């Protein structure tokens, strides 16, 4: 069995219309969300053997703030292919992981992360967590999947169970959508 964590970058700033998408930083709500989720990820208790991330500024800031808040620095493996990647590309990145770490945390973007959940977790009507992802996989959301595989190279559709899902607003309602 392998464990896959998916952590979507926190809320980014759209204030500079000249900024490239890749270069957008986090906004104030995003910084708060990254910090609270960093503490939650630490407290959830999975020991991540490898962290893979898009190098986009909003992902880098999300990891930096999450690690700072959790008091647990991590080595990040930056992979440009994760930036705005499709679920197919994300699965390929996972299949290529050598030395078969038991638990990988991937930090990236939607719709790729959300679609990866839909590809890996069967829609059999029994997962309320999968239903929640269908509703929305918001910024700074954290999901954990257990995969029925022995090697990352064996990753295939419908091989996982979604066992954990937390959104920033679950921990602090002020970090939810503004109405």
Backbone as a ProteinNet text record, in pm:
[ID]
protein_1_A
[PRIMARY]
XXXXXXXXXXXXXXXXXXXXXXXXXXXXXXXXXXXXXXXXXXXXXXXXXXXXXXXXXXXXXXXXXXXXXXXXXXXXXXXXXXXXXXXXXXXXXXXXXXXXXXXXXXXXXXXXXXXXXXXXXXXXXXXXXXXXXXXXXXXXXXXXXXXXXXXXXXXXXXXXXXXXXXXXXXXXXXXXXXX
[TERTIARY]
84.6	0	88.9	45.3	111.2	12	65.9	-17.7	17.2	-86.3	-69.8	-144.5	-73.1	-135.4	-140.7	-250.2	-266.2	-298	-219.3	-231.9	-236.7	-353.6	-366.8	-307.9	-241.1	-185	-293.8	-253.8	-347.1	-390.8	-482.7	-544.7	-439.5	-442.3	-341.6	-397.5	-304.3	-336	-348.5	-460.9	-486.5	-471.2	-408.6	-402.9	-320.4	-220.7	-136	-172.4	-246.2	-290.5	-176.1	-58.4	57.5	136.5	112.5	190.3	155.4	257.9	234.3	165.5	84.1	15.7	115.5	226	327.5	379.8	382.3	444.4	347.9	220.9	125.8	156.9	169.1	193.7	61.2	70.6	-48.7	-102.9	-232.9	-291.7	-299.1	-354.3	-357.1	-433.3	-549.1	-627.5	-550.3	-477.9	-397.2	-285	-220.3	-113.9	-170	-286.8	-350.2	-390.1	-444.6	-486	-368.4	-258	-139.4	-87.4	-86.2	-35.7	-124.7	-255.3	-344.2	-341.8	-328.4	-322	-189.1	-81.2	47	40.9	-22.2	-38.4	-127.7	-234.1	-323.9	-253	-176.1	-104.6	-8.1	61.6	151	71.5	-39.8	-118.8	-190.2	-215.7	-280.6	-191.4	-60.7	30.9	96.2	67.6	136.3	279.2	374.1	513.7	542.9	555.8	576.1	722.2	746.2	882.1	932.9	840.2	878.4	770.4	815.3	723.7	757.9	657.8	670.7	585.9	638.4	560.7	584.6	480.1	491.8	582	667.3	751.8	684.8	556.5	486.9	499	507.2	527.2	421.5	294.7	189.2	205.5	260.4	288.1	408.3	513.4	632.8	600.1	520.8	482.8	393.2	304.9	217.8	300.9	398.2	483.5	565.5	624.5	708	627.4	509.5	427.4	375.1	336.9	288.3	398.8	518.6	631.3	667.6	670.1	702	599.7	471.7	366.3	371.2	411.3	414.3	542.3	643.8	772.1	849.4	808.5	872.4	920	1044.7	1094.3	1100.1	1077.5	1084.3	1167.8	1225.8	1295.5	1189.5	1185.4	1086.1	1154.5	1092.2	1136.2	1049.2	1106.8	1033	1025.8	906	887.9	796.2	851.9	776.4	657.4	664.8	553.3	425.4	436.3	318.3	243.1	310.8	247.3	132.4	10.4	-112.5	-128.6	-77.4	-78.7	-215.7	-238.1	-357.6	-337.4	-444.2	-433.4	-344.6	-347.3	-263.2	-115.4	-77.3	61.8	99.5	9.9	38.9	60.3	-21.8	-5.8	128.3	167.8	298.3	412.3	402.9	506	514.8	401.9	401.6	459.9	424.9	475.6	627.6	686.2	830.5	912.3	849.3	924.3	1007.2	1138.3	1227.9	1236.2	1288.6	1306.9	1176.2	1063.4	931.5	906.7	906.9	872.1	730.1	706.1	573.7	467.9	507.6	409.7	463.1	386.2	423.4	316.7	361.3	273.7	300.8	194.6	206.3	135	204.7	149.4	132.4	8.5	-14.4	-141.2	-203.6	-309.9	-434	-543.6	-664.5	-668.7	-735.7	-820	-743.7	-612	-535.7	-546.9	-530.9	-537	-675.2	-777.5	-914.7	-942.3	-901.3	-923.1	-845.8	-728.6	-652.4	-731.4	-795.5	-880.5	-991	-1056.7	-1165.4	-1116.1	-994.9	-939.5	-903.4	-847.3	-796.4	-901.8	-1001.2	-1102.3	-1229.7	-1273.2	-1394	-1517.2	-1603.6	-1730.8	-1835.4	-1828.7	-1919.3	-2034	-2046.9	-2157.2	-2138.5	-2020.1	-1999.6	-1907.1	-1850.8	-1753.1	-1809.9	-1844.9	-1891.6	-1778	-1654.4	-1540.5	-1524.8	-1542.5	-1534.7	-1647	-1763.7	-1876	-1840.3	-1769.1	-1728.3	-1630.4	-1541.7	-1447.7	-1523.9	-1627	-1708	-1773	-1809	-1865.6	-1760.9	-1640.9	-1532.3	-1406.5	-1292.7	-1161.8	-1093.2	-1123.8	-1082.1	-932.7	-889	-749.3	-713.7	-591.3	-533.8	-602.4	-680.8	-744.3	-637.9	-658.3	-564	-641	-597.9	-662.3	-557.1	-599.8	-510.8	-580.2	-505.8	-556	-468	-530.4	-458.4	-470.3	-356.8	-354.1	-320.5	-398.7	-376.8	-273.5	-150	-37.9	85.6	178.7	304.9	415.9	405.5	505.4	433.9	494	433.7	417.9	506.7	497.4	367.1	301.4	176.6	52.2	68.9	-45.2	-141.3	-270.1	-373.3	-503	-594.9	-725.9	-796.6	-875.7	-963.3	-887.6	-765.5	-686	-681.3	-760.9	-742.4	-872.6	-852.9	-962.1	-926	-1021.5	-1001.3	-1034.4	-932.7	-950	-950.1	-914.1	-909	-923.6	-1001.1	-1019.2	-1044.2	-961.9	-980.8	-959	-1050.7	-1042.2	-1009.6	-947.3	-916.9	-1041	-1155	-1276.6	-1325.8	-1281.9	-1317.3	-1247	-1133.7	-1053.3	-1076.8	-1115	-1144	-1247.6	-1373.7	-1479.1	-1447.9	-1362	-1326.5	-1247	-1193.6	-1116.7	-1203.3	-1334	-1426.7	-1462.1	-1548.6	-1586.1	-1658.4	-1633.9	-1702	-1832.5	-1939.9	-2070.9	-2118.4
-118.7	0	124.8	224.3	354.9	460.1	571.9	683.8	805.6	871.1	991.1	1106.1	1213	1334.7	1436.1	1506.9	1611.8	1740.5	1843.2	1970.4	2079.1	2139.7	2245.9	2374.5	2452.1	2578	2664.4	2753.7	2843	2955.7	3037.5	3144.9	3244.3	3269.7	3358.9	3498.1	3587.9	3729.2	3759	3816.8	3855.5	4006	4073.5	4219	4283.5	4213.7	4272.1	4210.4	4282.1	4225	4197.9	4252	4229.7	4106.2	4053.6	3939.2	3813.5	3737.2	3606.3	3516.6	3424.7	3330.9	3259.3	3215.7	3142.6	3222.8	3354.7	3442.7	3498.1	3458.8	3513.7	3465	3558.2	3520	3490.1	3451.7	3431.8	3565.6	3570.8	3689	3664.3	3759.6	3749.2	3625.2	3600.5	3481.8	3354.4	3356.6	3241.2	3213.5	3318.7	3300.1	3239	3285.3	3228.7	3083.5	3055.6	2919	2823.1	2866.1	2780.6	2746.2	2844	2820.9	2723.3	2745.3	2657.5	2515.7	2505.1	2372	2304.2	2380.1	2321.4	2255.2	2323.1	2263.5	2140	2147	2032.7	1912.5	1936.6	1826.8	1761.2	1841.8	1786.6	1701.5	1756.2	1686.9	1563.8	1562.4	1445.2	1323	1342.7	1237.1	1153.4	1175.8	1098.6	1151.7	1061	1098.2	1093.6	1209.9	1216.8	1188.7	1082.7	1046.5	1135.6	1191.7	1277.4	1382.6	1505.6	1614.5	1658.5	1652.8	1695.5	1820	1919.3	2042.2	2111.3	2177.7	2276	2388.1	2443.8	2554.6	2691.6	2697.5	2826.2	2896.3	3028.3	3106.5	3073	3061.1	3033.9	2897.6	2799.5	2669.9	2679.2	2746.4	2760.9	2833.9	2940.5	3013.2	2928.3	2849.5	2761.3	2663.7	2600.6	2504.7	2574.6	2687	2759.4	2797.1	2852.9	2893.8	2773.4	2667.3	2546.8	2484.7	2476.8	2420.2	2506.9	2637.3	2728.7	2713.3	2710.2	2698.8	2564.7	2459.6	2326.4	2301.6	2386.7	2365.7	2248.8	2204.5	2088.9	2123.7	2161.9	2189	2060	2070.4	1953.4	1985.7	1882.9	1895.3	1881.5	1977.5	1976.7	1941.8	1852	1818.4	1898	2000.2	2087.2	2021.1	2019	1956.4	2045.2	2108	2202.3	2135.1	2005.5	1935	1942.1	1965.6	1971.8	2103	2205.3	2335.7	2323.1	2347.1	2342.5	2211.3	2101.5	1971.8	1906.2	1823.6	1738.8	1621.9	1552	1434.3	1327.9	1317.3	1219	1249.9	1376.2	1416	1393.6	1428.8	1407.6	1259	1174	1029.1	982.7	1036.8	1001	1041.9	1160.7	1205.9	1107.7	1064.3	969.8	834.1	786.9	657	656.2	772.5	782.2	788.2	788.2	803.7	679.4	700.7	589.3	561.6	455.1	403	389.5	401.7	371.7	418.2	550.1	598.7	554.4	531.1	481.2	590.6	717.1	825.8	949.5	996.4	1114.5	1221	1344.1	1460.8	1542	1567.6	1646.3	1779.2	1887.5	2022	2078.2	2120.3	2166.2	2246.6	2226	2313.1	2234	2304	2251	2296	2224.7	2108.6	1976.9	1977.4	1852.9	1769.4	1831.8	1754.2	1693.1	1773.2	1724.7	1609.8	1626.7	1522.6	1396.5	1410.3	1292.2	1212.9	1281.4	1211.9	1136.9	1202.7	1137.5	1016	1023.4	909.5	793.9	825	719.9	658.9	737.5	690.7	654.9	529.3	488.8	566.7	595.3	661.6	552.9	490.1	379.1	416.8	547.1	593.6	572.8	528.1	500.4	599.7	694	785.3	926.3	964.3	1101.2	1201.2	1158.5	1247.1	1275.1	1173.1	1194.4	1288.1	1271.1	1361.1	1505.7	1524.6	1659.5	1718.6	1636.1	1683.8	1721.7	1644.7	1679.7	1816.3	1848.8	1981.1	2089.4	2068.9	2166.1	2116.4	2136	2110	2246.1	2322.8	2463.2	2480.8	2604.3	2635	2591.6	2544.6	2494.9	2369.8	2303.9	2178.1	2068.5	1974.6	1865.2	1734.5	1642.5	1512.1	1402.9	1290.1	1175.2	1053.5	984	864	745.9	632.6	505.7	431.6	390.2	326.7	178.8	97.4	-47.3	-85.7	-40.7	-70.9	-94.9	-170.3	-194	-101.3	-57.2	30.6	145.9	264.8	380.1	354.5	274	242	170.3	111.3	36.8	123.7	254.3	343.8	330.8	316.3	300.9	361.3	384.6	436.7	340.6	398.4	325.2	234.6	275.6	192.6	249.7	355.1	427.4	443.7	473.2	514.7	652.4	742.9	875.3	863.1	879.4	853.2	978.9	1093.5	1216.4	1336.4	1434	1556.6	1670.1	1773.5	1890.3	2016.4	2111.3	2242.3	2344.6	2455.7	2557.1	2599.8	2613.4	2657.5	2555.6	2428	2327.5	2355.5	2424.7	2455.6	2596.6	2686.3	2825.9	2878.5	2894.6	2939.2	3071.8	3154.2	3280.3	3259.5	3138.4	3107.8	3047.2	3045.4	2994.6	3102.3	3064.2	3161.9	3281.1	3395.9	3519.4	3532.2	3555.3	3568.4	3710.5
0	0	0	-74.3	-77.3	-29	19.4	64	-20.6	-69.9	-150.5	-85.2	-57.3	-8.1	-121.2	-130	-229.3	-154.9	-179.2	-109.6	-216.5	-231.1	-329.6	-272.1	-355.4	-309.7	-246.1	-157.9	-89.3	-182.8	-134.1	-213	-261.7	-392.1	-450.2	-476	-499.8	-519.9	-668.9	-706.5	-845.1	-863.1	-767.3	-765.6	-875.6	-928	-1031.7	-1166.1	-1248.6	-1376.5	-1474.5	-1446.1	-1534	-1493.8	-1376.3	-1328.8	-1407.9	-1440	-1503.2	-1402	-1450.5	-1362	-1271.1	-1326.5	-1251.9	-1133.2	-1145.7	-1046.2	-941.8	-946.5	-849.8	-708.4	-611.8	-471.6	-400.8	-276.5	-194.4	-147.5	-126	-63	87.6	161.6	307.8	353.6	294.3	330.8	297.8	186.3	148.4	247.2	295.1	394.8	523.2	565.5	685.6	661.1	543.7	511	504.7	445.9	437	576.2	665	801.1	878.1	873.4	949.3	892.6	760.5	700.3	729.7	739.9	777.7	913.9	1008.9	1142.7	1135.7	1054.7	1041.9	979.4	874.6	808.9	907.6	985.7	1089.2	1188.3	1237	1338.5	1284.3	1154.2	1093.6	1106	1105.3	1144.6	1037.1	910.7	807.3	794.8	791.1	770.7	621	559.1	414.7	382.1	304.9	264.1	151.6	74.7	-36.1	-55.8	-84.1	-118.4	-259.9	-347.3	-486.3	-503.4	-572.3	-586.9	-719.6	-763	-869.5	-817.1	-902.6	-857.4	-866.4	-900.4	-906.1	-771.2	-773.7	-651.5	-546.5	-585.3	-487.1	-421	-492.4	-431	-337	-382.1	-298.6	-169	-177.4	-56.1	32.8	-26.3	52.7	134.4	71.2	142.1	249.6	214.1	309.8	434.6	415.9	530.1	607.9	538.1	605.5	690.3	635.4	710.9	830.4	811.2	920.8	1033.8	999.4	1101.6	1172.9	1101.1	1161.7	1238.7	1216.8	1282	1223.6	1103.6	1041.8	900.7	886.2	751.5	670.3	541.3	454.7	332.3	274.4	147	38.2	-50	-157.6	-289.3	-363.8	-497.9	-594.4	-654.9	-745.7	-882.5	-939.9	-1071.4	-1154.2	-1254	-1337.1	-1406.2	-1426.8	-1491.2	-1408.2	-1278.6	-1191.5	-1210.4	-1259.2	-1278.8	-1378.6	-1331.5	-1412.4	-1488.3	-1433.5	-1500.2	-1498.5	-1598.9	-1602.3	-1506.5	-1478	-1390.7	-1454.6	-1586.1	-1656	-1631.9	-1642.4	-1618.3	-1472.7	-1380.1	-1237.6	-1208.2	-1267.2	-1248.2	-1305.1	-1420.5	-1477.9	-1385	-1326.6	-1231.1	-1114.4	-1063.7	-952.6	-993.7	-1110.9	-1157.6	-1172.4	-1196	-1218.2	-1088.7	-974.8	-849.2	-821.2	-814.5	-788.1	-639.3	-602.9	-466.9	-388.7	-455.5	-400.7	-256.9	-233.9	-100	-64.5	62.3	102.2	103	121.8	131.1	58.5	-39.6	-117.5	-97.9	-70.8	-67	-193	-270.8	-393.3	-373.1	-404.8	-391.6	-531.8	-563.3	-698.7	-715.1	-829.6	-877.9	-917.5	-924.3	-985.4	-1130	-1217.1	-1189.5	-1179.5	-1201.1	-1202.7	-1076.7	-958.6	-834.3	-814.8	-836.2	-821.2	-919.1	-1044.1	-1144	-1110.5	-1049.7	-1008.5	-904.7	-812.1	-714.9	-787.6	-883.1	-956.5	-1034.6	-1087.5	-1161	-1068.5	-952.7	-864	-772.1	-733.5	-637.3	-712.8	-703.6	-776.4	-731.3	-826	-796.1	-775.4	-657.8	-630.4	-537	-509.3	-425.7	-276.9	-235	-92.4	-23.2	-98	-38.6	-26.9	95.7	116.7	95.3	118	94.3	-55.4	-138.1	-283.3	-327.9	-268.4	-299.2	-264.8	-152.9	-112.7	-214.2	-268.4	-369.9	-496.5	-529.5	-647.2	-629.9	-505.7	-478.3	-500.3	-441.8	-459.9	-388.9	-454	-394.4	-385.7	-280.2	-273.6	-248.7	-258.4	-230.4	-88.1	-73.6	52	104.5	21.6	60.7	66.7	157.9	182.2	179.9	94.8	83.3	99.1	155.2	169.1	108.5	23.3	-42.8	-5	17.3	34.1	-97.9	-152.3	-283.3	-271	-338.3	-336.3	-441.2	-419.7	-508.7	-422.1	-477	-407	-455	-581.2	-640.7	-708.8	-707.7	-774.9	-923.2	-980.5	-1122.9	-1156.6	-1056.5	-1077.2	-1064.2	-1044.7	-1027.2	-1145	-1114.7	-1217.4	-1167.4	-1257.2	-1220.3	-1125.2	-1035.2	-943.5	-844.9	-807.9	-716	-574.5	-546.2	-419.9	-342.6	-215.3	-125.7	-72.2	-76.4	-18	130.2	216	358.7	445	385	464.1	371.4	415.8	339.7	438	430.5	516.5	434.5	452.7	388.9	497.3	461.8	563	642.3	575.7	644.9	747	734.9	835.8	967.6	960.2	1077.9	1129.4	1038.1	1073.7	975.1	1019.2	928	857.3	914.9	850.6	721.9	703.6	583.4	473.4	495.7	394.5	295.2	201.6	97.4	156.1	96.6	137.1	59.4	131.8	63.9	68.5
[MASK]
+++++++++++++++++++++++++++++++++++++++++++++++++++++++++++++++++++++++++++++++++++++++++++++++++++++++++++++++++++++++++++++++++++++++++++++++++++++++++++++++++++++++++++++++++++

